[in-house]
């Protein structure tokens, strides 16, 4: 009697509806052992490697690289090999997702001699992988997402040390890792090494090699003793600019941008936005002042003066939570889409602390290794869109926050002073607030306090 098991895609974040297949470590017909690497999936913020929940033969895979699989849908079907180690049934996950009839991330046992297998729905949108790139600045809006955060694991295959995401990149670019000069610690091949080899044309394509990894006993969605997903650095497409993608072609929207669509649509449906605009005269600033750090300080001052704007509004419950802490979401623009990492407890930071924190989160966003907890629970949002262009905007408030402040492009203006004129540097400010939660007077007083602090010399 043969027994099959169906493995359903678990929720790799907090309610993420789907994930994209980056690379299979197996093919139909392969024999895989418990906890060996099975597949790399890309979510809204990271590449996550899923280990095998059983030992057995691969009977069915839910699509190929680039396909999107719904959370809770069939990912892999196995024929179990009872002569190899298996996980006890009690260790399967009990997590549910929506109205799914089965446990997400669980495996369903089927006796093939008595039950005819039915086909599970597979959500697939085959298309070129989305392009990824580095942090380019900040932009209007906000987005939150979450994944389980695990340590990076370097695997040595054929004498070459590289993480799975680097191997995926090499496969994408047609680079033979064995011919790449490694510059990482302990001879590890890095993303930059692969990019340079591809640019120089010094390596030839290499067929992907299946990997074995040591079992992991970390608590996860798969059960307390089951292997956990592993967070990876950017996927294979990370080096391809969206601007370099073919034109006049309909590309499916994936990953971060797919989540951005959902978040912005929800914001548009829920929020009653109103925008105030004014200018801060920063003529008194010393040379070399850090603009973002000054904006953060001004937001702290204004939030303490008018806490109603540094709040969370729950429209369903009809509650408003005014925060004593000031956790500022910094809107970071990338080719992937929008990230909003949070600067925690800004009210306790000095200028040096703030700059170090900004540099740290931007680097984490750039490498797609930012922890999930740093992409949520900010109390107010800052968008410095002026680094690109534009003086004023109507930035988007995303619940539960009630306020977002945007700083536009600096410009010079003639200002009358003691019967004459001086040229002053001006910073345009746009403030959008949710009028369900705040009055116009509160928003105006908040803006006034923010402008007053920006216009101080120090």
Phi, psi and omega in degrees: 000125177262147181236131177252156176229138177253127178255121182263143181299122179282166174286109184274003176214211177257086178081018178295132188283340184197177176209155183257137177287125177264309182201132171274139174269355183224172172224166179302132181100342180289152172259128181234145179263159177308132174078359175287154180301132184251308186201149171258127180241138177257125177260196181293346183220349186204164170264124184243127179266126179258129175275162180288133180277351182216172169254131180167189182266139179281120179260327186204139176241144183273071175091185182239183179306133182097342178282148180254131180246131178290144173300129181093354179271164178301132176250312181216144171244130183246152161255114188292143175250102187288353177277351179252163181301137177231155177272141178298145182302328182294345181270355175295151181293150176248010182290138178250157179226114178059228183257022182300141180280343180242166181283129179290132183085355180274169175243135183254124182275135179225125174277110188287347178280341185240342185233132176276125180293137173258152181284133175269150179290134178237121178273112182228132176229085184293129180188167177301145181294145180298147179279146181234156175198193187269171179297131182245358181143220179223160184207165185296140170115189182204155177207141178235145175202168185207146173217162170289135185257124180231168183282151178285139182236122177269129181251135178260115181232124180060031179082002181251126179263123179195149176282159182304323181295325177291321177295321178295321178297317180298319178296319181296319186268358181071046182248132176275109183300331180294341181254009180267135177282118183277132179245356181283170179300138179060029177075026179277134177283128183258171176301317181297322179300315181293317179300316181295319179296321178293320181291324183274347181067030184265005182224153179251162180301151177223138179291140181298142180250136180288144189246144169247141180228154178293145179298149177244138182246050182259138178298140185200189177295345184271359183122162187298327182249011182270159180293144182260153172299149180247129178287136180242163173284180191308151182286179186301332184277004190298336184267357183262115180292142176298330179295339181269355180291153180301141178271167177060031179229136176280112179259134176294145180270125188234170168053234185299319182292326176297317179293325178298320177301314181297313183295316182291325178295319178295319179297318180297325182282334188257318191277146171253090189277142172223136185242133173249144180228141177200175183241142173254125177275109185254030180300331184281351182295148174284161179295136177084013178300141178279110187297312183296320179296320178294322177296320178297315178299317180296322177295322177297313180300314181293322180294325177286330179283322181226084184297342182300333180274343177258063191222168169244133179247128176252101184293327182290319182270345182069042181235152177230121179255111176273128186264142172278328177278158176238098177256109187264123173279122181262111182289117183247124181268131173226169176295335176292325187144208189258130171241144177229080175288153185256135168268113186277143172051052181296336180295343181257002185267146165263181185298319181293318178300316182297316180296317179297320180294320178297313180299321182295312184290328178292323178292321178295321177293319181301321183265003180056039179239018183287133179299148183299323183293345179268004179247021182207170172066024171285157186257344179201157188236143177240131176235115180263062185293343182295347177295341178260294182186166176098134178268314184232157181207174172240075184300155188265126175275130177246124180302150007273359178298157181241000184210141170224137180247131178244136178251125183268186181292132179293147176212168180254146184217142175285127183238127178292128181222115175050050177083356178235197180228145174230153175266116180248151175273133187239137175248113178284137182237134174240133181233118174253133178228159179274110186289352173289329188255338185228150174273162176298326179295318178297316180296319180293320178293323176298312180298321179297316179296322179294315179295319180300319181288322179297328185275357175286153180293319180222000000 
